PDB file of C-alpha atoms and ligand atoms in Angstrom:
ATOM      1  CA  MET A   1     170.638   6.636 129.259  1.00 87.00           C
ATOM      2  CA  LEU A   2     173.162   4.852 127.083  1.00 93.00           C
ATOM      3  CA  ASP A   3     176.061   3.389 128.992  1.00 95.00           C
ATOM      4  CA  LEU A   4     178.806   4.911 127.003  1.00 98.00           C
ATOM      5  CA  TYR A   5     181.492   7.368 127.914  1.00 98.00           C
ATOM      6  CA  LEU A   6     181.907  10.297 125.463  1.00 98.00           C
ATOM      7  CA  PHE A   7     185.105  12.342 125.826  1.00 98.00           C
ATOM      8  CA  HIS A   8     186.195  15.230 123.566  1.00 98.00           C
ATOM      9  CA  GLY A   9     189.398  17.052 122.659  1.00 98.00           C
ATOM     10  CA  ASN A  10     189.421  20.849 122.156  1.00 98.00           C
ATOM     11  CA  SER A  11     189.060  21.112 118.368  1.00 98.00           C
ATOM     12  CA  HIS A  12     185.257  21.327 118.035  1.00 98.00           C
ATOM     13  CA  PRO A  13     183.483  21.645 121.401  1.00 98.00           C
ATOM     14  CA  THR A  14     180.216  22.696 119.952  1.00 98.00           C
ATOM     15  CA  LEU A  15     179.869  19.808 117.753  1.00 98.00           C
ATOM     16  CA  ALA A  16     180.917  17.427 120.592  1.00 98.00           C
ATOM     17  CA  LYS A  17     178.279  19.007 122.688  1.00 98.00           C
ATOM     18  CA  ALA A  18     175.617  18.607 119.926  1.00 98.00           C
ATOM     19  CA  VAL A  19     176.451  14.906 119.553  1.00 98.00           C
ATOM     20  CA  ALA A  20     176.297  14.424 123.366  1.00 98.00           C
ATOM     21  CA  ASP A  21     172.816  16.143 123.305  1.00 98.00           C
ATOM     22  CA  TYR A  22     171.595  13.893 120.567  1.00 98.00           C
ATOM     23  CA  LEU A  23     172.715  10.906 122.524  1.00 98.00           C
ATOM     24  CA  ARG A  24     171.407  12.381 125.777  1.00 98.00           C
ATOM     25  CA  THR A  25     174.554  11.696 127.455  1.00 98.00           C
ATOM     26  CA  PRO A  26     176.995  14.041 129.103  1.00 98.00           C
ATOM     27  CA  LEU A  27     180.500  14.980 127.892  1.00 98.00           C
ATOM     28  CA  ARG A  28     182.669  13.087 130.411  1.00 98.00           C
ATOM     29  CA  LYS A  29     185.069  14.963 132.605  1.00 98.00           C
ATOM     30  CA  ARG A  30     188.596  15.344 131.540  1.00 98.00           C
ATOM     31  CA  ILE A  31     191.342  17.850 131.702  1.00 98.00           C
ATOM     32  CA  CYS A  32     192.771  18.687 128.302  1.00 98.00           C
ATOM     33  CA  ASP A  33     195.065  21.867 128.616  1.00 98.00           C
ATOM     34  CA  SER A  34     198.749  22.357 128.248  1.00 97.00           C
ATOM     35  CA  PHE A  35     201.831  23.053 130.416  1.00 98.00           C
ATOM     36  CA  ALA A  36     203.662  26.327 130.101  1.00 98.00           C
ATOM     37  CA  ASP A  37     205.867  25.057 127.393  1.00 98.00           C
ATOM     38  CA  LYS A  38     202.809  23.944 125.378  1.00 96.00           C
ATOM     39  CA  GLU A  39     203.215  20.278 126.068  1.00 98.00           C
ATOM     40  CA  ILE A  40     199.605  18.762 126.226  1.00 98.00           C
ATOM     41  CA  HIS A  41     198.354  17.740 129.604  1.00 98.00           C
ATOM     42  CA  VAL A  42     195.528  15.260 129.855  1.00 98.00           C
ATOM     43  CA  GLU A  43     193.788  13.660 132.837  1.00 98.00           C
ATOM     44  CA  ILE A  44     190.670  11.552 132.637  1.00 98.00           C
ATOM     45  CA  GLY A  45     188.143  12.754 135.426  1.00 98.00           C
ATOM     46  CA  GLU A  46     186.162   9.623 135.688  1.00 97.00           C
ATOM     47  CA  ASN A  47     186.505   5.846 136.308  1.00 98.00           C
ATOM     48  CA  VAL A  48     186.458   4.226 132.855  1.00 98.00           C
ATOM     49  CA  ARG A  49     187.510   0.621 133.908  1.00 98.00           C
ATOM     50  CA  GLY A  50     185.509  -1.706 131.695  1.00 98.00           C
ATOM     51  CA  ARG A  51     183.693   1.268 129.895  1.00 98.00           C
ATOM     52  CA  ASP A  52     182.793   1.627 126.150  1.00 98.00           C
ATOM     53  CA  CYS A  53     184.574   4.967 125.349  1.00 98.00           C
ATOM     54  CA  PHE A  54     184.299   7.370 122.463  1.00 99.00           C
ATOM     55  CA  VAL A  55     186.692  10.036 121.965  1.00 99.00           C
ATOM     56  CA  PHE A  56     185.466  12.843 119.718  1.00 99.00           C
ATOM     57  CA  GLN A  57     188.031  15.153 118.021  1.00 98.00           C
ATOM     58  CA  SER A  58     188.144  16.728 114.501  1.00 98.00           C
ATOM     59  CA  VAL A  59     191.704  16.798 113.383  1.00 98.00           C
ATOM     60  CA  CYS A  60     191.780  20.252 111.895  1.00 98.00           C
ATOM     61  CA  THR A  61     193.125  23.720 112.533  1.00 97.00           C
ATOM     62  CA  THR A  62     191.036  26.029 114.728  1.00 96.00           C
ATOM     63  CA  PRO A  63     191.846  29.204 116.908  1.00 92.00           C
ATOM     64  CA  THR A  64     192.427  26.831 119.730  1.00 87.00           C
ATOM     65  CA  GLY A  65     195.198  24.918 118.006  1.00 96.00           C
ATOM     66  CA  SER A  66     196.586  23.445 114.871  1.00 98.00           C
ATOM     67  CA  VAL A  67     195.871  20.324 113.223  1.00 98.00           C
ATOM     68  CA  ASN A  68     198.963  18.827 114.849  1.00 98.00           C
ATOM     69  CA  ASP A  69     197.940  20.011 118.335  1.00 98.00           C
ATOM     70  CA  HIS A  70     194.417  18.416 117.832  1.00 98.00           C
ATOM     71  CA  LEU A  71     196.048  15.193 116.642  1.00 98.00           C
ATOM     72  CA  MET A  72     198.280  14.973 119.507  1.00 98.00           C
ATOM     73  CA  GLU A  73     195.504  15.695 121.954  1.00 98.00           C
ATOM     74  CA  LEU A  74     193.560  12.880 120.523  1.00 98.00           C
ATOM     75  CA  LEU A  75     196.506  10.541 120.903  1.00 99.00           C
ATOM     76  CA  ILE A  76     197.032  11.538 124.416  1.00 98.00           C
ATOM     77  CA  LEU A  77     193.384  11.189 125.350  1.00 99.00           C
ATOM     78  CA  VAL A  78     193.373   7.616 123.897  1.00 99.00           C
ATOM     79  CA  ASP A  79     196.525   6.737 125.800  1.00 98.00           C
ATOM     80  CA  ALA A  80     195.085   7.975 129.035  1.00 98.00           C
ATOM     81  CA  LEU A  81     191.946   5.996 128.508  1.00 98.00           C
ATOM     82  CA  ARG A  82     193.729   2.773 127.497  1.00 98.00           C
ATOM     83  CA  ARG A  83     195.940   3.019 130.586  1.00 98.00           C
ATOM     84  CA  ALA A  84     192.798   3.622 132.714  1.00 98.00           C
ATOM     85  CA  SER A  85     191.471   0.111 131.369  1.00 98.00           C
ATOM     86  CA  ALA A  86     188.811   1.444 129.062  1.00 98.00           C
ATOM     87  CA  LYS A  87     187.127  -1.778 127.666  1.00 98.00           C
ATOM     88  CA  ARG A  88     186.821  -0.205 124.065  1.00 98.00           C
ATOM     89  CA  ILE A  89     188.092   3.015 122.462  1.00 99.00           C
ATOM     90  CA  THR A  90     186.367   4.354 119.390  1.00 99.00           C
ATOM     91  CA  ALA A  91     187.935   7.419 117.948  1.00 99.00           C
ATOM     92  CA  VAL A  92     185.306   9.669 116.370  1.00 99.00           C
ATOM     93  CA  ILE A  93     186.986  11.864 113.858  1.00 99.00           C
ATOM     94  CA  PRO A  94     184.404  13.988 111.872  1.00 98.00           C
ATOM     95  CA  TYR A  95     187.497  15.433 109.749  1.00 98.00           C
ATOM     96  CA  TYR A  96     190.513  13.191 109.372  1.00 98.00           C
ATOM     97  CA  GLY A  97     193.247  15.563 108.793  1.00 98.00           C
ATOM     98  CA  TYR A  98     196.245  14.549 106.584  1.00 98.00           C
ATOM     99  CA  ALA A  99     193.822  12.460 104.437  1.00 98.00           C
ATOM    100  CA  ARG A 100     194.899  14.227 101.262  1.00 97.00           C
ATOM    101  CA  GLN A 101     198.467  12.787 101.638  1.00 97.00           C
ATOM    102  CA  ASP A 102     197.159   9.397 100.928  1.00 96.00           C
ATOM    103  CA  ARG A 103     199.638   7.954  98.299  1.00 96.00           C
ATOM    104  CA  LYS A 104     203.010   8.366  96.821  1.00 96.00           C
ATOM    105  CA  ASP A 105     202.231  10.481  93.850  1.00 93.00           C
ATOM    106  CA  LYS A 106     205.885  11.361  93.330  1.00 93.00           C
ATOM    107  CA  PRO A 107     209.191  10.142  94.537  1.00 97.00           C
ATOM    108  CA  ARG A 108     210.320  10.616  98.144  1.00 97.00           C
ATOM    109  CA  VAL A 109     207.153  11.684  99.794  1.00 98.00           C
ATOM    110  CA  PRO A 110     205.299  10.358 102.788  1.00 98.00           C
ATOM    111  CA  ILE A 111     201.866   8.540 102.971  1.00 98.00           C
ATOM    112  CA  THR A 112     201.010  10.794 105.978  1.00 98.00           C
ATOM    113  CA  ALA A 113     197.369   9.517 106.023  1.00 98.00           C
ATOM    114  CA  LYS A 114     198.805   5.971 106.726  1.00 98.00           C
ATOM    115  CA  LEU A 115     201.307   7.435 109.245  1.00 98.00           C
ATOM    116  CA  VAL A 116     198.158   8.948 111.148  1.00 98.00           C
ATOM    117  CA  ALA A 117     196.455   5.621 111.039  1.00 98.00           C
ATOM    118  CA  ASN A 118     199.359   3.844 112.488  1.00 98.00           C
ATOM    119  CA  VAL A 119     199.783   6.142 115.425  1.00 98.00           C
ATOM    120  CA  LEU A 120     196.104   6.048 116.272  1.00 98.00           C
ATOM    121  CA  VAL A 121     196.116   2.363 116.328  1.00 98.00           C
ATOM    122  CA  ARG A 122     199.385   2.303 118.281  1.00 98.00           C
ATOM    123  CA  ALA A 123     198.024   4.762 120.797  1.00 98.00           C
ATOM    124  CA  GLY A 124     195.111   2.320 121.547  1.00 98.00           C
ATOM    125  CA  ILE A 125     191.988   2.814 119.288  1.00 98.00           C
ATOM    126  CA  ASP A 126     189.907  -0.335 118.819  1.00 98.00           C
ATOM    127  CA  ARG A 127     187.783   1.252 116.140  1.00 98.00           C
ATOM    128  CA  LEU A 128     187.207   4.446 113.992  1.00 98.00           C
ATOM    129  CA  LEU A 129     184.043   6.357 113.159  1.00 98.00           C
ATOM    130  CA  THR A 130     184.903   9.045 110.556  1.00 98.00           C
ATOM    131  CA  MET A 131     183.356  11.004 107.743  1.00 98.00           C
ATOM    132  CA  ASP A 132     183.974  11.449 104.044  1.00 97.00           C
ATOM    133  CA  LEU A 133     187.594  10.494 103.794  1.00 97.00           C
ATOM    134  CA  HIS A 134     189.398  12.113 101.000  1.00 95.00           C
ATOM    135  CA  ALA A 135     189.910   8.733  99.598  1.00 94.00           C
ATOM    136  CA  GLY A 136     187.679   5.836 100.750  1.00 93.00           C
ATOM    137  CA  GLN A 137     190.746   3.475 100.497  1.00 95.00           C
ATOM    138  CA  ILE A 138     192.148   5.157 103.695  1.00 97.00           C
ATOM    139  CA  GLN A 139     189.711   2.764 105.516  1.00 97.00           C
ATOM    140  CA  GLY A 140     192.223   0.026 104.507  1.00 97.00           C
ATOM    141  CA  TYR A 141     195.128   1.776 106.351  1.00 98.00           C
ATOM    142  CA  PHE A 142     193.327   0.452 109.578  1.00 98.00           C
ATOM    143  CA  ASP A 143     193.243  -3.249 110.423  1.00 98.00           C
ATOM    144  CA  ILE A 144     190.541  -2.365 112.913  1.00 98.00           C
ATOM    145  CA  PRO A 145     186.842  -1.766 112.149  1.00 98.00           C
ATOM    146  CA  VAL A 146     186.081   1.566 110.375  1.00 98.00           C
ATOM    147  CA  ASP A 147     182.628   3.119 110.048  1.00 97.00           C
ATOM    148  CA  HIS A 148     182.753   5.641 107.191  1.00 97.00           C
ATOM    149  CA  LEU A 149     179.852   8.041 106.958  1.00 97.00           C
ATOM    150  CA  TYR A 150     178.850  10.375 104.163  1.00 96.00           C
ATOM    151  CA  PRO A 151     176.705  13.590 104.633  1.00 97.00           C
ATOM    152  CA  LYS A 152     174.475  12.355 101.668  1.00 95.00           C
ATOM    153  CA  PRO A 153     171.314  12.247 103.466  1.00 95.00           C
ATOM    154  CA  ILE A 154     171.845  15.872 104.684  1.00 96.00           C
ATOM    155  CA  PHE A 155     172.777  17.158 101.293  1.00 97.00           C
ATOM    156  CA  LEU A 156     169.905  15.305  99.542  1.00 96.00           C
ATOM    157  CA  LYS A 157     167.570  17.087 101.917  1.00 95.00           C
ATOM    158  CA  GLU A 158     169.093  20.505 100.739  1.00 95.00           C
ATOM    159  CA  LEU A 159     168.545  19.407  97.185  1.00 94.00           C
ATOM    160  CA  GLU A 160     164.934  18.757  97.637  1.00 91.00           C
ATOM    161  CA  GLY A 161     162.695  21.177  95.840  1.00 89.00           C
ATOM    162  CA  TYR A 162     164.781  21.628  92.584  1.00 92.00           C
ATOM    163  CA  ASN A 163     163.272  20.592  89.447  1.00 93.00           C
ATOM    164  CA  SER A 164     165.297  17.568  88.335  1.00 93.00           C
ATOM    165  CA  ARG A 165     164.998  18.327  84.541  1.00 94.00           C
ATOM    166  CA  GLU A 166     166.821  21.693  85.265  1.00 96.00           C
ATOM    167  CA  LEU A 167     169.231  20.431  87.838  1.00 98.00           C
ATOM    168  CA  VAL A 168     172.845  19.381  86.961  1.00 98.00           C
ATOM    169  CA  ILE A 169     175.076  17.738  89.611  1.00 98.00           C
ATOM    170  CA  VAL A 170     178.641  18.704  88.818  1.00 98.00           C
ATOM    171  CA  ALA A 171     181.940  16.939  89.835  1.00 97.00           C
ATOM    172  CA  PRO A 172     184.516  19.515  90.211  1.00 95.00           C
ATOM    173  CA  ASP A 173     187.344  16.977  89.283  1.00 92.00           C
ATOM    174  CA  ALA A 174     187.687  13.377  88.225  1.00 90.00           C
ATOM    175  CA  GLY A 175     188.261  12.145  91.808  1.00 90.00           C
ATOM    176  CA  SER A 176     184.672  13.331  92.771  1.00 94.00           C
ATOM    177  CA  ALA A 177     182.920  11.898  89.668  1.00 96.00           C
ATOM    178  CA  LYS A 178     181.608   8.799  91.279  1.00 95.00           C
ATOM    179  CA  ILE A 179     180.061  10.349  94.306  1.00 95.00           C
ATOM    180  CA  ASN A 180     178.445  13.250  92.105  1.00 97.00           C
ATOM    181  CA  ARG A 181     177.150  10.671  89.673  1.00 97.00           C
ATOM    182  CA  SER A 182     175.542   8.915  92.549  1.00 96.00           C
ATOM    183  CA  TYR A 183     173.620  12.046  93.463  1.00 97.00           C
ATOM    184  CA  ALA A 184     172.641  12.656  89.968  1.00 97.00           C
ATOM    185  CA  ASP A 185     171.471   9.146  89.591  1.00 97.00           C
ATOM    186  CA  ARG A 186     169.394   9.268  92.715  1.00 95.00           C
ATOM    187  CA  LEU A 187     167.878  12.702  92.020  1.00 96.00           C
ATOM    188  CA  LYS A 188     167.353  11.864  88.224  1.00 96.00           C
ATOM    189  CA  ALA A 189     169.207  15.057  87.463  1.00 97.00           C
ATOM    190  CA  GLY A 190     171.872  15.688  84.698  1.00 98.00           C
ATOM    191  CA  PHE A 191     175.608  15.090  85.440  1.00 98.00           C
ATOM    192  CA  ALA A 192     178.730  17.128  84.348  1.00 98.00           C
ATOM    193  CA  ILE A 193     182.393  17.039  85.086  1.00 97.00           C
ATOM    194  CA  VAL A 194     185.078  19.603  85.218  1.00 95.00           C
ATOM    195  CA  ASP A 195     188.428  18.649  84.084  1.00 91.00           C
ATOM    196  CA  LYS A 196     190.727  20.075  86.818  1.00 81.00           C
ATOM    197  CA  SER A 197     194.428  20.321  86.734  1.00 78.00           C
ATOM    198  CA  ARG A 198     196.492  20.862  89.902  1.00 71.00           C
ATOM    199  CA  TYR A 199     199.801  22.591  89.127  1.00 62.00           C
ATOM    200  CA  ALA A 200     200.828  23.086  92.831  1.00 71.00           C
ATOM    201  CA  THR A 201     199.691  21.930  96.151  1.00 70.00           C
ATOM    202  CA  ASP A 202     197.295  25.026  96.646  1.00 69.00           C
ATOM    203  CA  SER A 203     196.499  25.941  93.152  1.00 71.00           C
ATOM    204  CA  SER A 204     194.378  24.433  90.407  1.00 70.00           C
ATOM    205  CA  GLN A 205     192.761  25.405  87.170  1.00 73.00           C
ATOM    206  CA  ALA A 206     189.269  24.385  85.733  1.00 65.00           C
ATOM    207  CA  LEU A 207     190.024  23.452  82.146  1.00 78.00           C
ATOM    208  CA  THR A 208     186.983  21.997  80.261  1.00 92.00           C
ATOM    209  CA  LEU A 209     183.574  20.907  81.040  1.00 94.00           C
ATOM    210  CA  THR A 210     181.983  17.684  79.881  1.00 95.00           C
ATOM    211  CA  GLY A 211     178.247  17.838  80.032  1.00 97.00           C
ATOM    212  CA  ASN A 212     175.592  20.450  79.215  1.00 97.00           C
ATOM    213  CA  VAL A 213     174.687  23.109  81.871  1.00 97.00           C
ATOM    214  CA  THR A 214     172.930  25.733  79.653  1.00 97.00           C
ATOM    215  CA  GLY A 215     170.106  27.315  81.502  1.00 97.00           C
ATOM    216  CA  CYS A 216     170.465  24.784  84.407  1.00 97.00           C
ATOM    217  CA  ASP A 217     170.831  25.062  88.221  1.00 97.00           C
ATOM    218  CA  CYS A 218     174.190  23.490  88.986  1.00 98.00           C
ATOM    219  CA  PHE A 219     175.119  21.836  92.329  1.00 98.00           C
ATOM    220  CA  ILE A 220     178.938  21.047  92.861  1.00 98.00           C
ATOM    221  CA  ILE A 221     179.527  18.368  95.642  1.00 98.00           C
ATOM    222  CA  ASP A 222     182.922  17.875  96.960  1.00 97.00           C
ATOM    223  CA  ASP A 223     184.645  16.370  99.982  1.00 98.00           C
ATOM    224  CA  ILE A 224     186.934  19.432 100.995  1.00 98.00           C
ATOM    225  CA  VAL A 225     187.211  22.973 100.297  1.00 98.00           C
ATOM    226  CA  ALA A 226     190.600  24.366 101.370  1.00 97.00           C
ATOM    227  CA  THR A 227     191.772  27.445  99.309  1.00 96.00           C
ATOM    228  CA  GLY A 228     188.453  27.530  97.511  1.00 96.00           C
ATOM    229  CA  GLY A 229     190.302  27.623  94.180  1.00 94.00           C
ATOM    230  CA  THR A 230     188.653  24.200  92.801  1.00 93.00           C
ATOM    231  CA  MET A 231     185.313  25.614  93.642  1.00 96.00           C
ATOM    232  CA  VAL A 232     185.709  29.182  92.339  1.00 96.00           C
ATOM    233  CA  ASN A 233     187.237  28.028  89.149  1.00 94.00           C
ATOM    234  CA  ALA A 234     184.555  25.536  88.501  1.00 95.00           C
ATOM    235  CA  ALA A 235     181.772  27.901  89.267  1.00 97.00           C
ATOM    236  CA  ARG A 236     183.235  30.439  86.731  1.00 96.00           C
ATOM    237  CA  LEU A 237     183.522  27.863  84.112  1.00 95.00           C
ATOM    238  CA  LEU A 238     179.899  26.782  84.750  1.00 97.00           C
ATOM    239  CA  LYS A 239     178.789  30.356  84.405  1.00 97.00           C
ATOM    240  CA  GLU A 240     180.681  30.837  81.192  1.00 96.00           C
ATOM    241  CA  LYS A 241     178.979  27.685  79.835  1.00 96.00           C
ATOM    242  CA  GLY A 242     175.607  29.209  80.418  1.00 98.00           C
ATOM    243  CA  ALA A 243     174.533  27.872  83.892  1.00 98.00           C
ATOM    244  CA  ARG A 244     171.637  29.670  85.420  1.00 98.00           C
ATOM    245  CA  SER A 245     172.823  29.380  89.022  1.00 98.00           C
ATOM    246  CA  VAL A 246     175.619  27.700  90.770  1.00 98.00           C
ATOM    247  CA  ARG A 247     175.627  26.258  94.264  1.00 98.00           C
ATOM    248  CA  ALA A 248     177.942  23.903  96.129  1.00 98.00           C
ATOM    249  CA  ALA A 249     177.712  21.287  99.010  1.00 98.00           C
ATOM    250  CA  VAL A 250     180.991  20.372 100.754  1.00 98.00           C
ATOM    251  CA  THR A 251     181.729  18.147 103.660  1.00 98.00           C
ATOM    252  CA  HIS A 252     184.810  19.607 105.110  1.00 98.00           C
ATOM    253  CA  GLY A 253     185.129  23.416 105.202  1.00 98.00           C
ATOM    254  CA  ILE A 254     188.897  24.207 105.750  1.00 98.00           C
ATOM    255  CA  PHE A 255     188.502  27.702 104.201  1.00 98.00           C
ATOM    256  CA  ALA A 256     192.273  28.433 104.420  1.00 96.00           C
ATOM    257  CA  GLY A 257     193.856  31.837 103.695  1.00 95.00           C
ATOM    258  CA  LYS A 258     191.521  34.069 101.879  1.00 96.00           C
ATOM    259  CA  ALA A 259     188.936  31.397 101.004  1.00 98.00           C
ATOM    260  CA  TYR A 260     185.928  33.173 102.632  1.00 98.00           C
ATOM    261  CA  GLN A 261     186.536  36.259 100.623  1.00 97.00           C
ATOM    262  CA  LYS A 262     187.188  34.274  97.358  1.00 97.00           C
ATOM    263  CA  LEU A 263     183.786  32.560  97.706  1.00 97.00           C
ATOM    264  CA  ALA A 264     181.841  35.639  98.829  1.00 97.00           C
ATOM    265  CA  ASP A 265     183.258  37.358  95.563  1.00 97.00           C
ATOM    266  CA  SER A 266     182.456  34.208  93.397  1.00 97.00           C
ATOM    267  CA  GLU A 267     179.655  33.174  91.093  1.00 97.00           C
ATOM    268  CA  PHE A 268     178.235  30.986  93.953  1.00 98.00           C
ATOM    269  CA  GLU A 269     174.728  31.887  95.043  1.00 98.00           C
ATOM    270  CA  GLU A 270     175.019  29.501  97.978  1.00 97.00           C
ATOM    271  CA  PHE A 271     177.712  27.369  99.442  1.00 98.00           C
ATOM    272  CA  ILE A 272     176.597  24.717 101.929  1.00 98.00           C
ATOM    273  CA  VAL A 273     179.138  23.204 104.186  1.00 98.00           C
ATOM    274  CA  THR A 274     178.745  20.720 107.237  1.00 98.00           C
ATOM    275  CA  ASP A 275     180.116  21.449 110.524  1.00 98.00           C
ATOM    276  CA  THR A 276     182.928  18.863 110.781  1.00 98.00           C
ATOM    277  CA  ILE A 277     185.366  21.747 110.964  1.00 98.00           C
ATOM    278  CA  PRO A 278     184.196  24.798 113.163  1.00 98.00           C
ATOM    279  CA  GLN A 279     183.948  28.135 111.143  1.00 97.00           C
ATOM    280  CA  ARG A 280     185.409  31.416 112.177  1.00 95.00           C
ATOM    281  CA  GLU A 281     183.125  34.373 113.303  1.00 94.00           C
ATOM    282  CA  ASP A 282     183.628  36.147 110.072  1.00 94.00           C
ATOM    283  CA  VAL A 283     182.017  33.396 107.917  1.00 96.00           C
ATOM    284  CA  PRO A 284     180.245  35.118 104.950  1.00 97.00           C
ATOM    285  CA  ASP A 285     176.536  34.910 104.504  1.00 97.00           C
ATOM    286  CA  ILE A 286     176.909  32.811 101.380  1.00 97.00           C
ATOM    287  CA  ILE A 287     178.119  30.072 103.348  1.00 98.00           C
ATOM    288  CA  HIS A 288     175.151  27.988 104.915  1.00 97.00           C
ATOM    289  CA  GLN A 289     176.216  25.496 107.637  1.00 98.00           C
ATOM    290  CA  VAL A 290     174.378  22.239 108.098  1.00 98.00           C
ATOM    291  CA  SER A 291     175.083  20.022 110.971  1.00 98.00           C
ATOM    292  CA  VAL A 292     176.378  16.268 111.142  1.00 98.00           C
ATOM    293  CA  ALA A 293     175.618  16.021 114.877  1.00 98.00           C
ATOM    294  CA  ASP A 294     172.555  13.774 114.557  1.00 98.00           C
ATOM    295  CA  LEU A 295     174.201  11.530 111.841  1.00 98.00           C
ATOM    296  CA  ILE A 296     177.415  11.061 114.165  1.00 98.00           C
ATOM    297  CA  GLY A 297     175.234  10.680 117.252  1.00 98.00           C
ATOM    298  CA  GLU A 298     173.110   8.125 115.714  1.00 98.00           C
ATOM    299  CA  ALA A 299     176.250   6.170 114.475  1.00 98.00           C
ATOM    300  CA  ILE A 300     177.741   6.163 118.085  1.00 98.00           C
ATOM    301  CA  SER A 301     174.542   4.889 119.381  1.00 98.00           C
ATOM    302  CA  ARG A 302     174.387   2.102 117.003  1.00 97.00           C
ATOM    303  CA  ILE A 303     177.995   1.166 117.470  1.00 98.00           C
ATOM    304  CA  HIS A 304     177.487   1.112 121.190  1.00 98.00           C
ATOM    305  CA  LEU A 305     174.445  -1.088 120.938  1.00 97.00           C
ATOM    306  CA  GLN A 306     176.090  -3.376 118.231  1.00 96.00           C
ATOM    307  CA  GLN A 307     173.422  -2.433 115.723  1.00 96.00           C
ATOM    308  CA  SER A 308     174.055  -2.082 112.002  1.00 94.00           C
ATOM    309  CA  VAL A 309     175.201   1.424 110.900  1.00 93.00           C
ATOM    310  CA  SER A 310     174.962   0.566 107.121  1.00 87.00           C
ATOM    311  CA  THR A 311     171.600   2.285 106.757  1.00 82.00           C
ATOM    312  CA  LEU A 312     173.389   5.482 107.707  1.00 82.00           C
ATOM    313  CA  PHE A 313     175.862   5.076 104.747  1.00 73.00           C
ATOM    314  CA  VAL A 314     173.128   5.638 102.030  1.00 67.00           C
TER     315      VAL A 314
HETATM  316  C1  LIG B   1     190.720  17.451  95.808  1.00 94.48           C
HETATM  317  O1  LIG B   1     190.961  16.286  95.223  1.00 94.48           O
HETATM  318  C2  LIG B   1     189.577  17.660  96.802  1.00 94.48           C
HETATM  319  O2  LIG B   1     188.620  16.929  96.550  1.00 94.48           O
HETATM  320  C3  LIG B   1     189.240  19.099  96.827  1.00 94.48           C
HETATM  321  O3  LIG B   1     188.754  19.445  95.606  1.00 94.48           O
HETATM  322  C4  LIG B   1     190.467  19.978  97.199  1.00 94.48           C
HETATM  323  O4  LIG B   1     191.244  19.620  98.217  1.00 94.48           O
HETATM  324  C5  LIG B   1     190.049  21.424  97.303  1.00 94.48           C
HETATM  325  O5  LIG B   1     191.166  22.217  97.452  1.00 94.48           O
HETATM  326  P1  LIG B   1     191.088  23.862  97.118  1.00 94.48           P
HETATM  327  O6  LIG B   1     189.843  24.345  97.772  1.00 94.48           O
HETATM  328  O7  LIG B   1     192.426  24.330  97.653  1.00 94.48           O
HETATM  329  O8  LIG B   1     191.019  23.970  95.729  1.00 94.48           O
END
């Protein structure tokens, strides 16, 4: 058994357990609950002196707590491990909440993704393992090692079996053009891009399409689905432009508000999402979940054994 200590917060116990199973290691004992006034209470239940510790926590909202509760749990777990003399602490954050607030895009706004990086490092993490950050540059907010995974191997598997001459990979906005282009090149498929305009934090419009999708099967790949607006608008535009079918693959499924219903009523035939964020029980059939547990587990194993993780980055 690997001599590593895997702890987890409360945001995503199912994925934490699947990662532990991949590693054939137990989830280590800890108490992570709250006092009557909702202050978080943490106790590490094992001796971690000199140990290589990993703390698993998706920083997202779930029925057990908000994105803020889960961030705070993570910080307190890290603090407890540091004060208990862990040798190294790696934060394993499949979904890094606040990543969308990554720059000053207008006057007098915070860069909250950087603030989160600062507090994580200040709490005591020595390295970060995370997945599909909204902007890759967020890695640079940390002056510690960051291993940044993409679900590309998982999505490529889902795309096997399509006839590349009739397949078009579609970027739903300019920000996702590079990653979508890399899928298209890899699959020798066509490429198209939607010109999206965001007129408020939670609303956007798909304006025009560059590329030909007539009679083709379209796959839209993106990092986040939140309200579902970006995806639903893009799918409608693709259908208007003559696409035969429209599917999507997204890393982080926030599905806020009425997003489930919106997608169920949309032009999509299938909507693939990884399990970096747990889904509610009423998840519609159109949403097909794929697991990142093995990918994260393998990365943890390689970090612990000081092996290269670059082959996982594809
Ligand atoms: C934006 O740049 C992101 O990549 C996603 O496209 C966006 O966060 C999706 O948001 P929504 O589902 O609310 O349109």
